[in-house]
XYZ file of C-alpha atoms in Angstrom:
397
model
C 17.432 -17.360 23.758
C 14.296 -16.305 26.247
C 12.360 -13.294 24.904
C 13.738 -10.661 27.372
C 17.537 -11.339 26.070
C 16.259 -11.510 22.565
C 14.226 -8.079 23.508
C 17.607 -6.630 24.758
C 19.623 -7.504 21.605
C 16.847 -5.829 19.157
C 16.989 -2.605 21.299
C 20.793 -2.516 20.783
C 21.206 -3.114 17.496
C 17.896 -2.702 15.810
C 17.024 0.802 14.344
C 13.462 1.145 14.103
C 10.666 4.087 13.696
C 7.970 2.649 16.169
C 7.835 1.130 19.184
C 8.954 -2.859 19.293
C 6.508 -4.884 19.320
C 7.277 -7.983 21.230
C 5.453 -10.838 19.437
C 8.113 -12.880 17.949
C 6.980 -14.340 14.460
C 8.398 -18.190 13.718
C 5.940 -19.238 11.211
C 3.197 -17.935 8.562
C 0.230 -19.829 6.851
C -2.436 -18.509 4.922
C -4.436 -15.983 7.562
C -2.339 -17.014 10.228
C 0.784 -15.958 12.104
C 2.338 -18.574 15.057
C 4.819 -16.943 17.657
C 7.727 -18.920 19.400
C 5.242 -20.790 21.531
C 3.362 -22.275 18.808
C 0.108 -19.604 20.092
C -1.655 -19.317 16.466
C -2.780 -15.502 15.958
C -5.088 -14.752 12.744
C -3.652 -12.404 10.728
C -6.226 -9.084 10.106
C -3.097 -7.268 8.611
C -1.508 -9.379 6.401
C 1.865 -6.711 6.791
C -0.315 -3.795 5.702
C -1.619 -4.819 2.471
C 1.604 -7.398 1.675
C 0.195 -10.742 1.529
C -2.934 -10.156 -0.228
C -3.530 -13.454 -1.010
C -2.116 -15.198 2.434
C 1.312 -16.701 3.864
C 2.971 -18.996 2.393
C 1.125 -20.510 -0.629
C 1.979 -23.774 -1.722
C 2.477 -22.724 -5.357
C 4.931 -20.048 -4.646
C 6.857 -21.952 -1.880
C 7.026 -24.897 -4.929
C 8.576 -22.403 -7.437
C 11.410 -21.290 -5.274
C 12.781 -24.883 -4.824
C 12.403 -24.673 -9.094
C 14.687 -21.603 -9.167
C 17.687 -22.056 -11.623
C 18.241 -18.154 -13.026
C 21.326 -16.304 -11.847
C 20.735 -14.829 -8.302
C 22.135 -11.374 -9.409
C 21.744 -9.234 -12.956
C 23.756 -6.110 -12.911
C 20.772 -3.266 -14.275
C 21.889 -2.451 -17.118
C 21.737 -5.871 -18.777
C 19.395 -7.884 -20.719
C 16.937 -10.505 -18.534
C 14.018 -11.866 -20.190
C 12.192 -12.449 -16.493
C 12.260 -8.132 -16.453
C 10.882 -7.721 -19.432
C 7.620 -10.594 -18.911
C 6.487 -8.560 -15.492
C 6.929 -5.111 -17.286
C 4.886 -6.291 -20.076
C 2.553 -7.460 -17.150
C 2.092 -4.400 -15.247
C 1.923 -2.221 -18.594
C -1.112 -4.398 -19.801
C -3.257 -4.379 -16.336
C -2.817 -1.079 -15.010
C -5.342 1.942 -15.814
C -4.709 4.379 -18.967
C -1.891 4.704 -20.585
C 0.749 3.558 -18.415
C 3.533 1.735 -20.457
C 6.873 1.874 -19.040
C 8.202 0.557 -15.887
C 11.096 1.514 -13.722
C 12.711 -0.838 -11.406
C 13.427 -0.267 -7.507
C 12.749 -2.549 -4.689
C 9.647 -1.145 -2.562
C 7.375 1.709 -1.982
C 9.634 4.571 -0.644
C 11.909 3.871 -3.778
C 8.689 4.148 -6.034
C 7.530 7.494 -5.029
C 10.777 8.527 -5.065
C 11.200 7.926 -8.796
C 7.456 9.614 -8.774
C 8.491 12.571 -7.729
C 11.666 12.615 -9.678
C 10.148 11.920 -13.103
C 7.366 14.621 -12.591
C 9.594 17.129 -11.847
C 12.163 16.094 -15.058
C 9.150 16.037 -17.150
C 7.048 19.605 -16.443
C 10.037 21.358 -14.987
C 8.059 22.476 -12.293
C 8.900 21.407 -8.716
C 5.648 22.308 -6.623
C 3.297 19.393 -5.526
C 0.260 18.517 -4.170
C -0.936 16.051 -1.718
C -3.512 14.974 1.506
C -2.241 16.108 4.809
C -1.899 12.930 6.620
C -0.945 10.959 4.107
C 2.263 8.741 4.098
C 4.351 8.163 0.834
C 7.028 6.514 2.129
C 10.176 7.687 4.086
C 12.625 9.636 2.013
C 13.545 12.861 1.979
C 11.095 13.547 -1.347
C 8.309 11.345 -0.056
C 8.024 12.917 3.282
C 7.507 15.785 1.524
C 4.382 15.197 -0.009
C 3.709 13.052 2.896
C 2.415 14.323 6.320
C 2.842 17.660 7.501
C 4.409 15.943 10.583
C 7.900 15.375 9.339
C 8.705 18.936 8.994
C 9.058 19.009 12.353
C 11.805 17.036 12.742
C 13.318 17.287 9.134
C 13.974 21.192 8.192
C 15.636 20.007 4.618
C 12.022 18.585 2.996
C 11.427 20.030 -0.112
C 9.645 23.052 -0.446
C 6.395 24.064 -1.815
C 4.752 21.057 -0.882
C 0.890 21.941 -0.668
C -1.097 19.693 1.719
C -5.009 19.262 1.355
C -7.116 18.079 3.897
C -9.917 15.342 4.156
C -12.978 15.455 3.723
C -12.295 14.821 -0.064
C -15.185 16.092 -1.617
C -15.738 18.802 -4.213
C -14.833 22.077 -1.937
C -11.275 20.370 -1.466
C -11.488 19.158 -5.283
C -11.814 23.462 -6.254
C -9.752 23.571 -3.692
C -6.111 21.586 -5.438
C -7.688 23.353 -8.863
C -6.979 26.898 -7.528
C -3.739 25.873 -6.720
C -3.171 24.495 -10.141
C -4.052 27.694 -12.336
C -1.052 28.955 -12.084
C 0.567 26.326 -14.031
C 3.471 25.416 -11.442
C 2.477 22.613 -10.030
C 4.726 19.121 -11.396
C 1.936 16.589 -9.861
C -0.593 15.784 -7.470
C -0.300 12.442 -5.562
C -2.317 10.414 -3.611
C -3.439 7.126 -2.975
C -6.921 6.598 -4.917
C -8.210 5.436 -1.059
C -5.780 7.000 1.787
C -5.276 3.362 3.795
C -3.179 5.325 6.815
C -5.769 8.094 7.080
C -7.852 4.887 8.118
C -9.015 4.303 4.425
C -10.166 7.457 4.039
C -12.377 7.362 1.046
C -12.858 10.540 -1.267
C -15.939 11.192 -3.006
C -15.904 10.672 -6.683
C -16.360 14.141 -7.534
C -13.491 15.295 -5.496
C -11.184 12.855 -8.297
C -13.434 14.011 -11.224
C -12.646 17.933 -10.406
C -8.839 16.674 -9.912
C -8.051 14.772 -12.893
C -9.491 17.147 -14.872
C -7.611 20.196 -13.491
C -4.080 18.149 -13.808
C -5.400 17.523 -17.222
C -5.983 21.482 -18.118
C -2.983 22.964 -16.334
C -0.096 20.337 -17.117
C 0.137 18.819 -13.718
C 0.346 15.065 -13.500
C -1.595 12.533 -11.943
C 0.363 10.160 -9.457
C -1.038 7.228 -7.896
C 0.462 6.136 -4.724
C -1.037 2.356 -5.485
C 1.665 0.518 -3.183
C -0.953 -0.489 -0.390
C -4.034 -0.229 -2.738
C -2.998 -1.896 -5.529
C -3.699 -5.791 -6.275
C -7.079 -6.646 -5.254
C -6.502 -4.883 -2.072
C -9.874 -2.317 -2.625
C -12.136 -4.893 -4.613
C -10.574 -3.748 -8.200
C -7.066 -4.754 -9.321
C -6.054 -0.808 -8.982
C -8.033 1.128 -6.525
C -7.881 3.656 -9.560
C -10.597 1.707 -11.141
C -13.062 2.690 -8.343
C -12.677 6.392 -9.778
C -11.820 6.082 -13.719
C -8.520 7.130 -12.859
C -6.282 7.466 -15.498
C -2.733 8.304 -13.638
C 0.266 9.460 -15.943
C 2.518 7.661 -13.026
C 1.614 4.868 -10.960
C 3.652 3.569 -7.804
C 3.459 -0.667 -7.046
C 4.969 -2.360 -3.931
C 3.543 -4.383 -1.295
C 1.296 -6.716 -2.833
C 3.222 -6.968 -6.111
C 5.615 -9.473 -4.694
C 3.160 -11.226 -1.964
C 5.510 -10.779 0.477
C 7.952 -13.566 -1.407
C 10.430 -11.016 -2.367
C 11.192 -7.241 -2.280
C 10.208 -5.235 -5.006
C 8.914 -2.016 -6.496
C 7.884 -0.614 -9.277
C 6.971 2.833 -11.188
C 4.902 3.004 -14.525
C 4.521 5.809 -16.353
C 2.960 6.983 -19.922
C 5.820 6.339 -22.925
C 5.918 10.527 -22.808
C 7.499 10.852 -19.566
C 9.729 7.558 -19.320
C 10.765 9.635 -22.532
C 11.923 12.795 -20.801
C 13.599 11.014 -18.411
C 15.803 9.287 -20.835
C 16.719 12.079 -22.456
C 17.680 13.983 -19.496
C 19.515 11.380 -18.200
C 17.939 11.451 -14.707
C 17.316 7.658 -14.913
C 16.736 6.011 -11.827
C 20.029 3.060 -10.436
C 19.088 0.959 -8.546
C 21.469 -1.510 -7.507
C 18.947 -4.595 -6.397
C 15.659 -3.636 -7.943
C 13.949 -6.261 -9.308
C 16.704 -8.955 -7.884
C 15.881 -12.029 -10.370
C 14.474 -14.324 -7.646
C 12.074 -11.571 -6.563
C 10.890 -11.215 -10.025
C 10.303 -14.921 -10.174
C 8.251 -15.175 -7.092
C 6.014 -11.905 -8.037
C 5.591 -13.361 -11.535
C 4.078 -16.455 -9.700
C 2.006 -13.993 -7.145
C 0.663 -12.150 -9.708
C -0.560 -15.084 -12.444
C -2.283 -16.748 -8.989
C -3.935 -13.581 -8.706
C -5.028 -12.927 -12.626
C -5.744 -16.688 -12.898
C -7.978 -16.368 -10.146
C -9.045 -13.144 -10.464
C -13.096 -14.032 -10.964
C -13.375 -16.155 -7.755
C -11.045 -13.934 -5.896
C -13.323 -10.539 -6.328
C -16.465 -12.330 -5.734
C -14.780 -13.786 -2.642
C -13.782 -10.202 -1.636
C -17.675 -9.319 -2.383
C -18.797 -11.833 -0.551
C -16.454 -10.676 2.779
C -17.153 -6.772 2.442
C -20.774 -7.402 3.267
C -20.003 -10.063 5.937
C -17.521 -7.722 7.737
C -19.465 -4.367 7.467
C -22.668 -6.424 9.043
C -20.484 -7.561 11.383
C -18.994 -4.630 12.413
C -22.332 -2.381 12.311
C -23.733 -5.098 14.953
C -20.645 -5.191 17.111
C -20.991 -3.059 20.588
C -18.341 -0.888 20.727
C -17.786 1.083 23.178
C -17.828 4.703 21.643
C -19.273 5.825 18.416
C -17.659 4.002 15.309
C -17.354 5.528 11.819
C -16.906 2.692 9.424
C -15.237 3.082 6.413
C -15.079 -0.501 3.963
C -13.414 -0.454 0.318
C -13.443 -4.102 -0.946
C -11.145 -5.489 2.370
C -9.859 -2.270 3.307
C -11.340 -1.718 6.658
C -10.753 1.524 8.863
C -12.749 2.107 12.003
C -12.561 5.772 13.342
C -13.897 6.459 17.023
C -14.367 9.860 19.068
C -12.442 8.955 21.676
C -8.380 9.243 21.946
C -6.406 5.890 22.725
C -10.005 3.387 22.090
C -8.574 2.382 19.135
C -5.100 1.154 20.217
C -6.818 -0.430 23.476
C -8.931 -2.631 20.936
C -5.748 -3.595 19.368
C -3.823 -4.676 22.494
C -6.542 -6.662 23.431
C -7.029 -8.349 20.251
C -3.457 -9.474 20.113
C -4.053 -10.581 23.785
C -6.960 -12.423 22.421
C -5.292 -13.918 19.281
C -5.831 -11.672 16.840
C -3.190 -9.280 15.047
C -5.069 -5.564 13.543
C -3.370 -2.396 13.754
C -4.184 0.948 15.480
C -3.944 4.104 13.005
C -3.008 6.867 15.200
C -5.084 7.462 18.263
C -8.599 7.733 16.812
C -8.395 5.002 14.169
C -7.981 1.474 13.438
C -6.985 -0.579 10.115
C -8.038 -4.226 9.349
C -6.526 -5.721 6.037
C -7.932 -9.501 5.956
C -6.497 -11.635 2.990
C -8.598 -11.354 -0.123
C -9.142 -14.839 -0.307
C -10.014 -15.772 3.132
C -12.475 -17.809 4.353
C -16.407 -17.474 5.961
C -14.735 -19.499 9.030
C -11.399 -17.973 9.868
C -13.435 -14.321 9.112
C -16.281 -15.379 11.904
C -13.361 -16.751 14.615
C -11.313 -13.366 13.765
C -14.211 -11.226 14.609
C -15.451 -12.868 17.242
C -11.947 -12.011 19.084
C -12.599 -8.679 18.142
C -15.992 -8.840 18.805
C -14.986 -9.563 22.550
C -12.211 -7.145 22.945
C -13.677 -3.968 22.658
């Protein structure tokens, strides 16, 4: 089928929320993407934070043809591959996080967020940075961008937005608000990746966790794009000695290999929701050959976990130099967390030009609205494919 039937077909009977773009995928490896001519594009995205640790590893792809457990475990029964990864995730993420709660991606995981905080303080009032994205259900568009209301006059209420920069004015800012004692959570991602990795100042978190501390709010962190290496820590929480009472996993988690999700919280609240029997169905979360393949993701990543970070070292300065030297057209603010990468310009529409081109060019980044742009290398990629990726970009702005 040629490209412009193909094109047709998708427009008929493919929902989607953005605009189609028309680069058709037929095979993934490591940093690189190859469409249906065999053109090889490298991959500066890596599906927004998925595959942290590249397409395709040889390991993983191995394991699947090794898969002999049942394809399908109905929730409420035993299955010793659920237990392993909770007892994973409980042991390497921050605080005092011990209980997990299955679902099958990020929306799902706020979701069960914002459910659990509300169960547990019965307050329903939250806090959150305007911009942000959390996902696209009816609950996590409401802590999410300001934007949806718009269009959706049925998001929940009292939904308090705070806006960048994060510093210690908007810190004092979310404490007001929490004096009064009504407020179930605050949420954020420890380093806003849509905002164009927006990073707060760590006095802005110290104020925050603090106040949720005093005045019974809890602490969610949105750690589905973050989390995994993504920031140059396991848990972008590290960065800021957070110590979330809920924390939110997708993405990364599963490599890409298999949908899943995944919500820890502190034995306290898991607690309340138990007894209020608000606990959360969901019919394929944490499918058994998902689990499999993000148990293998995540060993590869904790079994490597020393080389890996000094690797993502190692490409934070070589990017950042890189980018400081590289003549852009317009002023460019650069903002670098381990290999989170967000360039902001002054001038509208620059950024998306620079992504069009690139993809011209053979290179795949991503605009973030009309100011910014996002670039989300694999944390173990290499000096060579790095210096070919940015010279592309290096000669499309």
């Amino acid at each position: 089928m040629n490209s412009g039937a193909l094109i047709r077909k998708d427009s008929l009977y493919l929902g989607r929320v953005s605009p189609l773009n028309p680069l058709e995928i037929i095979k993934s490896e490591d940093s690189f993407l190859y469409d249906k001519n065999h053109k090889k594009y490298i991959d500066f995205l890596m599906g927004w934070c998925v595959g942290n640790i590249g397409w395709n590893k040889k390991e993983i792809l191995k394991a699947v043809k090794k898969f002999k457990e049942p394809f399908y475990v109905n929730p409420y029964y035993l299955y010793k591959p659920w237990i392993e990864l909770a007892e994973i995730l409980a042991k390497i993420t921050p605080g005092k996080l011990v209980k997990t709660f299955r679902c099958t991606g990020g929306t799902e995981a706020v979701e069960i967020a914002i459910q659990a905080a509300m169960t547990y303080t019965k307050r329903k009032k939250f806090i959150s940075i305007e911009g942000a994205y959390h996902g696209h259900s009816i609950g996590a568009m409401s802590v999410g961008s300001s934007k949806f209301r718009k269009y959706y006059k049925n998001l929940m209420p009292q939904c308090y937005k705070i806006s960048p920069p994060l510093n210690a004015k908007a810190g004092k800012q979310i404490e007001k608000l929490l004096k009064k004692r009504d407020v179930a959570a605050f949420i954020s991602e420890p380093i806003i990746m849509n905002l164009g990795v927006e990073i707060p100042e760590k006095e802005f978190y110290k104020i925050v966790q603090k106040a949720c501390k005093k005045y019974g709010t809890l602490f969610i962190a949105d750690e589905v794009a973050t989390g995994f290496g993504r920031t140059g820590k396991l848990f972008a929480s590290e960065h800021y000695n957070l110590k979330p009472d809920i924390l939110c996993m997708a993405k990364a988690i599963g490599g890409g290999y298999g949908p899943l999700g995944a919500t820890i919280m502190t034995k306290n609240i898991a607690k309340s929701v138990s007894d209020f029997n608000t606990g959360y169905y969901s019919t394929f979360g944490w499918h058994p050959l998902s689990v499999y393949l993000a148990l293998k993701n995540i060993k590869i990543i904790l079994n490597n976990k020393k080389q890996l970070f000094k690797n993502v070292d190692k490409m934070n300065k070589y990017f950042f130099k890189r980018l400081k030297e590289m003549k852009f057209k317009y002023p460019a603010n650069i903002r670098i967390a381990g290999l989170a990468i967000g360039i902001e310009f002054n001038k509208k529409n620059y950024a998306l030009k620079i992504v069009k081109n690139c993809q011209k060019n053979g290179l795949l980044i991503s605009d973030c609205g009309p100011y910014k742009l996002t670039i989300f290398p694999a944390l173990n990629i290499d000096k060579k494919t790095a210096k070919e990726g940015l010279d592309i970009l290096a000669r499309s702005v």
